[in-house]
């Protein structure tokens, strides 16, 4: 979504929109529209700057500066989740 590179689904973090909040879907099973990003700060920053996440999820949510750190922490290496918005 941010860098537009094609990779395996297991290497990405899935984001979903729940009640106008962007939520990290740690098990990739939440219902609804999902958006996938790499757990890399440059990919996330590009997606936020281009508004690709909110556009892809079709939600008007504010994404703050801590968002990149939450997504990186929820990357394939760890098993954490967070809510933004």
mmCIF file of C-alpha atoms in Angstrom, residues 1 15-17 20-22 33 35 37 44 46-64 67 84-85:
data_model
loop_
_atom_site.group_PDB
_atom_site.id
_atom_site.type_symbol
_atom_site.label_atom_id
_atom_site.label_comp_id
_atom_site.label_asym_id
_atom_site.label_seq_id
_atom_site.Cartn_x
_atom_site.Cartn_y
_atom_site.Cartn_z
ATOM 1 C CA UNK A 1 0.000 0.000 0.000
ATOM 2 C CA UNK A 15 -5.201 -3.092 8.761
ATOM 3 C CA UNK A 16 -8.989 -2.900 9.033
ATOM 4 C CA UNK A 17 -11.465 -0.119 9.794
ATOM 5 C CA UNK A 20 -13.889 4.886 12.037
ATOM 6 C CA UNK A 21 -10.676 3.622 13.653
ATOM 7 C CA UNK A 22 -7.786 1.953 11.862
ATOM 8 C CA UNK A 33 -12.218 -4.314 4.129
ATOM 9 C CA UNK A 35 -5.403 -2.945 3.689
ATOM 10 C CA UNK A 37 1.365 -2.649 4.469
ATOM 11 C CA UNK A 44 3.996 3.218 6.322
ATOM 12 C CA UNK A 46 4.434 6.773 2.268
ATOM 13 C CA UNK A 47 0.996 5.221 2.779
ATOM 14 C CA UNK A 48 0.039 7.841 5.377
ATOM 15 C CA UNK A 49 1.438 10.734 3.306
ATOM 16 C CA UNK A 50 -0.473 9.576 0.207
ATOM 17 C CA UNK A 51 -3.596 8.859 2.324
ATOM 18 C CA UNK A 52 -3.596 5.367 0.812
ATOM 19 C CA UNK A 53 -4.654 3.664 4.044
ATOM 20 C CA UNK A 54 -7.758 5.746 4.686
ATOM 21 C CA UNK A 55 -8.645 5.701 0.983
ATOM 22 C CA UNK A 56 -8.151 1.930 0.741
ATOM 23 C CA UNK A 57 -10.220 1.278 3.854
ATOM 24 C CA UNK A 58 -12.814 3.853 2.785
ATOM 25 C CA UNK A 59 -12.853 5.486 6.205
ATOM 26 C CA UNK A 60 -12.232 9.028 7.420
ATOM 27 C CA UNK A 61 -9.839 8.345 10.294
ATOM 28 C CA UNK A 62 -7.051 10.530 11.561
ATOM 29 C CA UNK A 63 -3.725 8.698 11.674
ATOM 30 C CA UNK A 64 -1.189 10.098 14.129
ATOM 31 C CA UNK A 67 0.915 4.802 13.841
ATOM 32 C CA UNK A 84 -5.266 4.193 15.826
ATOM 33 C CA UNK A 85 -7.780 6.912 15.080
#
